[in-house]
XYZ file of C-alpha atoms in Angstrom:
470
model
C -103.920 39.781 -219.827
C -100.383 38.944 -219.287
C -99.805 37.047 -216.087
C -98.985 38.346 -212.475
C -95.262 37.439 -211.413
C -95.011 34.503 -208.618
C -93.930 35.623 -205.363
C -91.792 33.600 -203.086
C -91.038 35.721 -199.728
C -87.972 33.514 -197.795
C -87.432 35.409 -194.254
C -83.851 34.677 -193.060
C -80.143 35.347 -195.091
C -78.490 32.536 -193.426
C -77.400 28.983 -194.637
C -80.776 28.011 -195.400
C -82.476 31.027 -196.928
C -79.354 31.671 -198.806
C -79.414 28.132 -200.680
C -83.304 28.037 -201.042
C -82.780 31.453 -202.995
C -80.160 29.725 -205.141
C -81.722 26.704 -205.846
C -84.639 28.996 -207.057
C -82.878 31.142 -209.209
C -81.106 28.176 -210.435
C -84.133 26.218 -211.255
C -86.870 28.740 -211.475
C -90.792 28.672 -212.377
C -90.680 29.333 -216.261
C -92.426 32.463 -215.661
C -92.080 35.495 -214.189
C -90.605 35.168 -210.526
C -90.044 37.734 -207.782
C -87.808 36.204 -205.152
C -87.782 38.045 -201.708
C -84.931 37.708 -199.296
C -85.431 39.026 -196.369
C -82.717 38.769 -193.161
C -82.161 41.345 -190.234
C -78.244 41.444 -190.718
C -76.726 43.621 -193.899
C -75.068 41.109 -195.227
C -76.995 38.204 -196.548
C -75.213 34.372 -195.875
C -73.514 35.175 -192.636
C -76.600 34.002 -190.531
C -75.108 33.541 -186.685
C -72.469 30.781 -188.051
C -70.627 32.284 -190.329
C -70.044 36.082 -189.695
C -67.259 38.285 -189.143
C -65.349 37.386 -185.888
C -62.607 38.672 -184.278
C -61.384 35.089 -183.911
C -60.813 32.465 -186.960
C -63.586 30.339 -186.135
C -63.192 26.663 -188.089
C -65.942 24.872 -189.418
C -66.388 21.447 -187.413
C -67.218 19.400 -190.895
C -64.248 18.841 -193.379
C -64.375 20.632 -196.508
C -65.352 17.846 -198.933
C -68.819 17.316 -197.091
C -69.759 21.623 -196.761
C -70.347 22.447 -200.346
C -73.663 24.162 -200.691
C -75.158 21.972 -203.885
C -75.393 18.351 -204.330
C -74.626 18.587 -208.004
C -71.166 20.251 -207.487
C -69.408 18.666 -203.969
C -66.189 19.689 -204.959
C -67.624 23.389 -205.296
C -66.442 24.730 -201.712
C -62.918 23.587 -201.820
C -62.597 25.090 -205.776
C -63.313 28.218 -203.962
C -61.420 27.553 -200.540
C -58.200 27.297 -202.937
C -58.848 30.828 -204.151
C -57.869 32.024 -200.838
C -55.991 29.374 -199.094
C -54.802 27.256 -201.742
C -53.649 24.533 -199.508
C -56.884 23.445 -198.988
C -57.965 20.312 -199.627
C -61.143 18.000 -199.124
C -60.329 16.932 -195.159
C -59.913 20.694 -194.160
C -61.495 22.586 -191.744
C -62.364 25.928 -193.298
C -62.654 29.374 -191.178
C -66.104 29.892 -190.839
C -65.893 33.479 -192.022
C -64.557 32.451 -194.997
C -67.663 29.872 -196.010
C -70.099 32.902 -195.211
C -67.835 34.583 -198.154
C -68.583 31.017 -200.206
C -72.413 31.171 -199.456
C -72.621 34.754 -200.530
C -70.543 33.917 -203.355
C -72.586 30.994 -204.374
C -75.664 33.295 -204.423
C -74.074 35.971 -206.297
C -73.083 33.602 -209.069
C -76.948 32.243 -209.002
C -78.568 35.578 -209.403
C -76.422 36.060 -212.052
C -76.965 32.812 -214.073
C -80.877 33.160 -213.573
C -83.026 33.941 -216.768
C -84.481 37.234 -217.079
C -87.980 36.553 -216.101
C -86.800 35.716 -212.205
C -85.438 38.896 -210.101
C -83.987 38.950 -206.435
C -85.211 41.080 -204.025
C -82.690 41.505 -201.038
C -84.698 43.195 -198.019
C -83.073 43.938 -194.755
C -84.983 44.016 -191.779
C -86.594 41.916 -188.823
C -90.171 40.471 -190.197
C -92.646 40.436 -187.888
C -95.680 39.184 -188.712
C -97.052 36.819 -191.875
C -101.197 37.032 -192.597
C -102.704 35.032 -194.872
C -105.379 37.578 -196.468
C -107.822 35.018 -197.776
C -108.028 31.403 -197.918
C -105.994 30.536 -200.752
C -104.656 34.370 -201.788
C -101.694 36.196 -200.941
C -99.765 36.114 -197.687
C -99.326 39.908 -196.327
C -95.571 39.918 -195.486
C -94.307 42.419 -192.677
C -91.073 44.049 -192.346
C -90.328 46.846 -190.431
C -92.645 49.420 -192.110
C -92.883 48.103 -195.307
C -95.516 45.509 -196.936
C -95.046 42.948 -199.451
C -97.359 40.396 -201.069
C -96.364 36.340 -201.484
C -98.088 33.288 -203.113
C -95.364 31.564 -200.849
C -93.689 32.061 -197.642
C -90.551 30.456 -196.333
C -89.407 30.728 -192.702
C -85.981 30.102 -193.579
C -84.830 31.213 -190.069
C -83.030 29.498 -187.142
C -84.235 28.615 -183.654
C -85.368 31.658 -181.308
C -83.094 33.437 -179.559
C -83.455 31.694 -175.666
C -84.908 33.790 -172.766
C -82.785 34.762 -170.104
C -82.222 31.801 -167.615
C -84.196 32.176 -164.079
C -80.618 31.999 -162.458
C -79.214 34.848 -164.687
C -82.619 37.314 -163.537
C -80.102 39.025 -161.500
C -77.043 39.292 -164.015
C -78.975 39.966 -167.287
C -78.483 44.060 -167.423
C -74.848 43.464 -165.926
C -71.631 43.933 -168.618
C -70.202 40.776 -167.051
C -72.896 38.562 -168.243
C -72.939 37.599 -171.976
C -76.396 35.947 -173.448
C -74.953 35.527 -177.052
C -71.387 34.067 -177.374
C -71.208 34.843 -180.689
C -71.306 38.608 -180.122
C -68.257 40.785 -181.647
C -65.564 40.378 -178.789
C -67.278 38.384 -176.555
C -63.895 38.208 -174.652
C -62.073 40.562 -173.422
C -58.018 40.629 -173.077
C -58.429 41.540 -169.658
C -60.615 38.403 -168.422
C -58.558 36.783 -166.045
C -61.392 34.275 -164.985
C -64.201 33.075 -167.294
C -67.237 30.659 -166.550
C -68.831 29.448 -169.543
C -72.246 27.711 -169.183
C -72.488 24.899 -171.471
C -69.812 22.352 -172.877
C -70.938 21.927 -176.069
C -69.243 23.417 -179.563
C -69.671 27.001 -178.606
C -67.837 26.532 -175.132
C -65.166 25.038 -177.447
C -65.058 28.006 -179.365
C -65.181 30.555 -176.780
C -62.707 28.640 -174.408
C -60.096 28.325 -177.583
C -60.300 32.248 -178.988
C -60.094 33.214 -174.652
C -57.260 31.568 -173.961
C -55.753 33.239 -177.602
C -56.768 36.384 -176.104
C -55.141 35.653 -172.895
C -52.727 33.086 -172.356
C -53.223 33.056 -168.625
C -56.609 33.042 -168.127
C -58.554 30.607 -166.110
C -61.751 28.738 -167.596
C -64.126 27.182 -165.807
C -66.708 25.347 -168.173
C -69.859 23.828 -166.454
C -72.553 21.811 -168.259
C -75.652 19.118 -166.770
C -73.767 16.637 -167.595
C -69.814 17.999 -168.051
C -69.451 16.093 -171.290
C -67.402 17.478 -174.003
C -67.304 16.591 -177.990
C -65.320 14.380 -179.396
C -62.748 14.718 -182.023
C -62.653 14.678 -185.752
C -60.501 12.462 -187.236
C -58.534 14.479 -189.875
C -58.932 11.317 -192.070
C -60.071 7.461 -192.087
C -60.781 4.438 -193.627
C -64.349 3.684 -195.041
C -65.195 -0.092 -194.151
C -68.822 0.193 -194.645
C -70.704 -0.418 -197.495
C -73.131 2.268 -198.831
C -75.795 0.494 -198.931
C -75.498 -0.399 -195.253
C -78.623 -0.198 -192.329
C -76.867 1.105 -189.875
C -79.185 -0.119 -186.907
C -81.004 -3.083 -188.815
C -83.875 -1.699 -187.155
C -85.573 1.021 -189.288
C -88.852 -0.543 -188.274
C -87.803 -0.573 -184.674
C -89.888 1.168 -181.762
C -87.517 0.635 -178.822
C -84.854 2.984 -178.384
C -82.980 0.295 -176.629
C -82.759 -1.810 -179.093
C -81.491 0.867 -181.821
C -78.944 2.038 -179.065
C -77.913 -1.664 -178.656
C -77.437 -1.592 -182.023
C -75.425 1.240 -182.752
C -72.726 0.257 -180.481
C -72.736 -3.113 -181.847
C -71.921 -1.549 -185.515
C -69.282 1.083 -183.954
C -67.464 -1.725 -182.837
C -67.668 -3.788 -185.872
C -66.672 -0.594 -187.968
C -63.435 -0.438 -185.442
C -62.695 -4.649 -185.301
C -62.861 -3.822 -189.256
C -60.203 -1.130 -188.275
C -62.154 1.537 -189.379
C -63.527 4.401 -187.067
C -66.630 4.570 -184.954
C -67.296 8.290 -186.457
C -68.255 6.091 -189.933
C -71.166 4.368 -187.501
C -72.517 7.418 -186.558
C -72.455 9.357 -189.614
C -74.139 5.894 -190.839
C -76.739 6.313 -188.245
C -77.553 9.930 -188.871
C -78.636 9.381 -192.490
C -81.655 6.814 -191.038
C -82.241 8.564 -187.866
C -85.232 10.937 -189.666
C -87.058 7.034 -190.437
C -85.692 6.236 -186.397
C -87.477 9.513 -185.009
C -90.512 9.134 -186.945
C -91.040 5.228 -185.255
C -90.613 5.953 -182.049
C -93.841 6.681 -179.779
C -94.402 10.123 -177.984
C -92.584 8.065 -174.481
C -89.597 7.263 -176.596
C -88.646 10.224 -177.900
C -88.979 11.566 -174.585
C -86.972 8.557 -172.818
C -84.182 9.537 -175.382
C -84.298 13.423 -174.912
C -83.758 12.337 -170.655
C -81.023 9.456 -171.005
C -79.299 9.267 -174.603
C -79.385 12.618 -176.283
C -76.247 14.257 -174.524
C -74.229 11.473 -175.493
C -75.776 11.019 -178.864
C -75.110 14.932 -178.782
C -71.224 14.532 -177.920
C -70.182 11.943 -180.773
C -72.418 13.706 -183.504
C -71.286 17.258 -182.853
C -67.679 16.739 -182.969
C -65.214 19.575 -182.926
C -62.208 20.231 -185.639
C -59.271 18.168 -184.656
C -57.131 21.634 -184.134
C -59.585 22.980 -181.822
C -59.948 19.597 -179.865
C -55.759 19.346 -179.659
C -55.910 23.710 -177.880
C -58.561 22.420 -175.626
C -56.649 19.005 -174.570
C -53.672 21.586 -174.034
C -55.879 24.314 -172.182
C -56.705 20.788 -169.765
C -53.624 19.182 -169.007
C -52.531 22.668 -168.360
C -55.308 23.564 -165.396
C -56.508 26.644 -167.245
C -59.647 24.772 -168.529
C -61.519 23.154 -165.813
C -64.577 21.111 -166.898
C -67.447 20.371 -164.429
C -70.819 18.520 -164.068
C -73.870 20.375 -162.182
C -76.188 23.173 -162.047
C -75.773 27.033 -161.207
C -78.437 27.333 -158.590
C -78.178 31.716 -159.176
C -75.840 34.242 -160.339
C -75.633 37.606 -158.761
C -73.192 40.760 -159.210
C -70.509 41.414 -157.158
C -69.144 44.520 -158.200
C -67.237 43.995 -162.004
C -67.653 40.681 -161.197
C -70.234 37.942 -160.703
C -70.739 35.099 -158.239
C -71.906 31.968 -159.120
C -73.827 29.455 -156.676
C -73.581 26.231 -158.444
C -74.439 22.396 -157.043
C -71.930 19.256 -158.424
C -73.875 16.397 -160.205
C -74.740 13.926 -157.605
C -74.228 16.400 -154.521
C -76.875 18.299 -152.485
C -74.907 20.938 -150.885
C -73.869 23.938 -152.874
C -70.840 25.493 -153.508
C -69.537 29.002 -154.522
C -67.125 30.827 -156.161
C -66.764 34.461 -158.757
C -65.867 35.299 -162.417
C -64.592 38.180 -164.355
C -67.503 36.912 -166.900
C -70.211 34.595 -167.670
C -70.664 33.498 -171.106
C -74.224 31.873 -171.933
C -72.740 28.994 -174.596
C -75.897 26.666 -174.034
C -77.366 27.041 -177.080
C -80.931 28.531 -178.041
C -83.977 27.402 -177.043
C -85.926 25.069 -179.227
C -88.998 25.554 -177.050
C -91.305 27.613 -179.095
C -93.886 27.728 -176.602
C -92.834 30.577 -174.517
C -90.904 32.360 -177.125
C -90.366 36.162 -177.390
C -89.318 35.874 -180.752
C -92.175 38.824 -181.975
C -92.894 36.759 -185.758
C -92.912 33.840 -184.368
C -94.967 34.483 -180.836
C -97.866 36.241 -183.906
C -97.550 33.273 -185.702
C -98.445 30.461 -182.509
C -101.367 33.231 -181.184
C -102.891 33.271 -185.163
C -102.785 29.636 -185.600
C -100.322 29.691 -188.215
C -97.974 27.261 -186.676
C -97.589 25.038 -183.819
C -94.834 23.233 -181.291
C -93.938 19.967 -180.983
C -94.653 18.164 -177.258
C -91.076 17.438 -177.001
C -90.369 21.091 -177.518
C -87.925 20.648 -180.010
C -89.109 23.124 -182.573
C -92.070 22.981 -184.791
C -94.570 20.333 -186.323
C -94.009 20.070 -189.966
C -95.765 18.220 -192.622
C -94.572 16.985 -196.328
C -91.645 19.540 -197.636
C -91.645 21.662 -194.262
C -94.942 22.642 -194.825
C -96.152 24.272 -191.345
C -98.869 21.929 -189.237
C -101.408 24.597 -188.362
C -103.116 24.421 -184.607
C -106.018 22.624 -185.699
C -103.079 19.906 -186.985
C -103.734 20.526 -190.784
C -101.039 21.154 -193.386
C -100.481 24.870 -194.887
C -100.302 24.706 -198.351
C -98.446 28.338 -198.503
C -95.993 28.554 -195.616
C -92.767 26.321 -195.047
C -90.396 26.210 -192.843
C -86.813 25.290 -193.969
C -84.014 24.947 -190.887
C -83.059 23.883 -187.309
C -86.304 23.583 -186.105
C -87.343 20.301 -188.279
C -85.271 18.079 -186.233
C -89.125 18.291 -184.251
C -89.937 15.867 -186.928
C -86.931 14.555 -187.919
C -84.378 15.410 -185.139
C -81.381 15.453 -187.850
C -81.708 18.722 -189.492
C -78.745 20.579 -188.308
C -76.130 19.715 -190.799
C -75.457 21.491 -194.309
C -75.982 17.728 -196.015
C -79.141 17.797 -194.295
C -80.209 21.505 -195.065
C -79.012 21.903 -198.309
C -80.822 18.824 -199.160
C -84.273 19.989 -198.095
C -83.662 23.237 -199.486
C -83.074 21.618 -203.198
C -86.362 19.501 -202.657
C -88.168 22.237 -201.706
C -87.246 24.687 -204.213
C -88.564 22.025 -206.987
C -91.584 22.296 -204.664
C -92.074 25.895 -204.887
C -91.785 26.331 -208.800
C -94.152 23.586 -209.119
C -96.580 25.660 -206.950
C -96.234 28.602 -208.478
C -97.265 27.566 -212.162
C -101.207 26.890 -211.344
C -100.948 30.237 -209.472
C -100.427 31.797 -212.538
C -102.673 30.197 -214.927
C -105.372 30.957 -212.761
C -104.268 34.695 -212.494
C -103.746 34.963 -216.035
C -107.451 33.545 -216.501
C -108.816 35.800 -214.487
C-alpha cells in the first residue's frame, strides 16, 4: 500500500505562516507532503504589516537585519535593489514593498520544492480545529470547506482587541477608527485628529496625516505619553559577540537586570558606541530573563518597566522620527499623558473626556476623528476572535496569567488546559512573547519558524510508516 501524504495545515498568510511554508517546501519530509496555507486576505504575505497602503509605510528595522532566511541575510536587499537600487544594508524599506519580498520568497520556494511536496493556498477565515481521535487527524475548518492535518500551525497574530468601554458610545460612528491600518484611515479633510496610543502606529498615522494635510492638528494621548526613540541610520559595534549583556542570566530580580542594563548602555556609549547595541544585546537573552523571573516579577515589570523597555526596543525609522520632531516643534503634534475617561458623538465629530497623568479633575475637548493606534489585545481570555474563543472552550489551548498571549511548550507546541503539551498543534507568532516576551521581531520569527519546520518533517515521517503499515 503506498503511503498517505503528510498534512501540515498552517492558518495565517502573514510573516510567519509565509516563512514556515518556505522553510517546508525548502526542507521537506522526503515523502509525499501536502502543505495547507490558509489566510483570510487574497493575497498571501501581506498579513496586517505589510499590505497595500495608501501611504509608503517604512519598515522600522534596517534592511540588513529583515531578510526572511538565516542562510541568505543579504537576500532582502538583493531584491530591494531590483526596485530601488539605491538600497543598501542600513535602509529602511517601504513596508509594501517587503510584503512583495515575502511573497516573492515563497514563490521562489514552491518552485524549488521536489515533486512529492505541493502547496495548497486556501483563502478564508478558519474557525474551528478538532482533533478527531487521540493521536489521528485534526479536522480543519474554513468557511464551508473541511480539510484533514497530521499537523496544525496557528501561524496567526494576536486577536483583533474589543472595543474599549470608553469607545461603547463611538464604535458604530464614521469618526471613530478601531483599526489604523485600514485603507485611508485619514481623510484629507481631517482638520483635527486624536490618536489613542503613542506607540509605532501613532507614528505612522500622525506622519501619513500630516502628508495628507499639512495643516492639520494632532493630538496623540497615551498612559504614559512616551514616544519611541530613534534609529540610528548607522553605528559603531563596541561589543563583543560573545557578550552577557546583563551578567545575570541566572538572575530573579528584575532590579538587578534593570540595574544592569543601564550599566552596559553606558559602557557601550563611554566606549563611544550607542546604547541601541545594549539593547539589541539584551533582547537576544531576554527569552532566558523571562523564563527566571517568578509569576510577581513578570508582573512588577509589565506595571513599572515595560513602557520604557517598550520605547527603546520599538524604535521608529530615523525619517519618520525627523517628520514627527518637525510635526512637534511646529505645534501640529501635541503629545499627552492620561486617560480618556469616555468618548461620545457630537454630530461629525466626537468629544473626548480625558484626565492628565497625575490630575483628578477632567478635562474636555472634540475631534474630526479618533484613531484606535493602541495596539491589539494580547489578552486571550475574553477574546471574540471565533477560532480562537472554540479553541480556549475545547481545551485546546490556554492563556498566560499575565495575559500576554498563550502558554507554549517546546517548539510552540500549545499547553492544553489541563497544562500538558499537544503533540499536533503549534503556534508560531506574536503571542509567544507569553513565554518568551521577545517574539515580535523577524530575527526572532523567522528563527522559530526554521526550527520548527525541521520539527514538523521530523514528525511527519513516523506518521507515515505507520500509515503505510497499516
Amino acid at each position: 500500500m503506498q503511503p498517505r501524504s503528510a498534512t501540515i495545515a498552517i492558518i495565517g498568510g502573514g510573516f510567519s505562516g509565509t516563512v514556515l511554508a518556505a522553510n517546508l517546501l525548502r526542507r521537506p519530509p522526503p515523502g509525499p507532503t501536502r502543505i495547507i496555507l490558509v489566510e483570510r486576505p487574497a493575497r498571501i504575505g501581506c498579513g496586517v504589516a505589510y499590505g497595500s497602503s495608501a501611504y509608503p509605510y517604512l519598515l522600522n528595522v534596517p534592511a540588513a537585519r529583515m531578510s526572511a532566511t538565516s542562510y541568505e541575510p543579504s537576500q532582502l536587499i538583493e531584491f530591494a535593489r531590483r526596485h530601488l537600487p539605491e538600497a543598501g544594508p542600513d535602509s529602511y524599506l517601504p513596508r509594501q514593498l517587503y510584503g512583495e519580498y515575502l511573497r516573492e520568497f515563497l514563490r521562489l520556494a514552491e518552485r524549488a520544492a521536489p515533486h512529492n511536496v505541493q502547496l495548497e493556498r486556501v483563502h478564508g477565515e478558519a474557525t474551528a480545529v478538532h482533533p478527531l481521535h487521540g493521536t489521528g487527524p485534526i479536522l480543519v475548518q474554513v468557511a464551508d470547506q473541511q480539510y484533514l492535518a497530521d499537523q496544525v500551525v496557528l501561524a496567526c497574530g494576536d486577536p483583533p482587541a474589543a472595543v474599549k468601554t470608553y469607545a461603547t458610545k463611538v464604535a458604530g460612528l464614521s469618526a471613530y477608527v478601531r483599526d489604523p491600518h485600514q485603507a485611508q484611515v485619514v481623510q484629507p479633510s481631517d482638520r483635527t485628529l486624536l490618536l489613542i496610543g503613542t506607540g509605532l502606529t501613532m507614528v505612522d498615522v500622525a506622519v501619513a496625516a500630516a502628508a495628507h494635510n499639512s495643516t492639520v492638528q494632532i493630538i496623540a494621548l497615551s498612559r504614559h505619553g512616551l514616544l519611541p526613540a530613534p534609529q540610528h541610520r548607522a553605528s559603531r559595534a563596541v561589543l563583543d559577540v560573545q557578550l552577557d549583556p546583563c551578567g545575570l542570566l541566572a538572575s530573579r530580580s528584575l532590579r538587578r537586570v534593570v540595574a544592569a542594563v543601564r550599566r552596559l548602555a553606558h559602557s557601550v556609549q563611554e566606549r563611544g558606541g550607542d546604547w541601541r547595541e545594549a539593547i539589541t544585546r539584551t533582547r537576544e537573552c531576554a527569552p532566558a530573563l523571562w523564563q527566571n523571573f517568578s509569576q510577581a516579577e513578570r508582573q512588577r515589570f509589565l506595571r513599572h518597566v515595560r513602557a520604557y523597555w517598550d520605547i527603546h526596543r520599538h524604535r521608529m525609522p530615523p525619517e519618520f522620527a525627523e517628520s514627527l520632531g518637525a510635526l512637534r516643534r511646529s505645534g501640529q503634534l501635541q503629545v499627552r499623558a492620561g486617560c480618556i475617561r469616555q468618548l461620545r458623538g457630537e454630530g461629525d465629530r466626537i468629544g473626548v473626556r480625558w484626565r492628565a497623568r497625575g490630575c483628578q479633575d477632567t478635562q474636555e475637548f472634540s475631534v474630526d476623528r479618533v484613531i484606535d493606534c493602541s495596539g491589539s489585545d494580547h489578552r486571550l481570555q475574553g477574546t471574540g476572535d471565533v477560532l480562537w474563543r472554540r479553541l480556549l472552550d475545547a481545551g485546546l489551548a490556554s492563556p498566560d496569567p499575565c495575559g500576554l498571549g498563550l502558554r507554549t511548550g517546546q517548539h510552540g507546541a500549545l499547553i492544553d488546559a489541563g497544562g500538558r503539551g499537544l503533540a499536533q498543534l503549534f503556534y508560531l507568532g506574536p503571542m509567544l512573547r507569553a513565554d518568551h516576551w521577545e517574539a515580535t521581531a523577524v530575527g526572532e520569527l523567522r528563527s522559530r519558524a526554521e526550527a520548527l519546520a525541521v520539527v514538523l518533517a521530523n514528525q511527519a515521517i513516523p506518521q507515515r510508516a505507520a500509515a503505510a503499515a497499516s
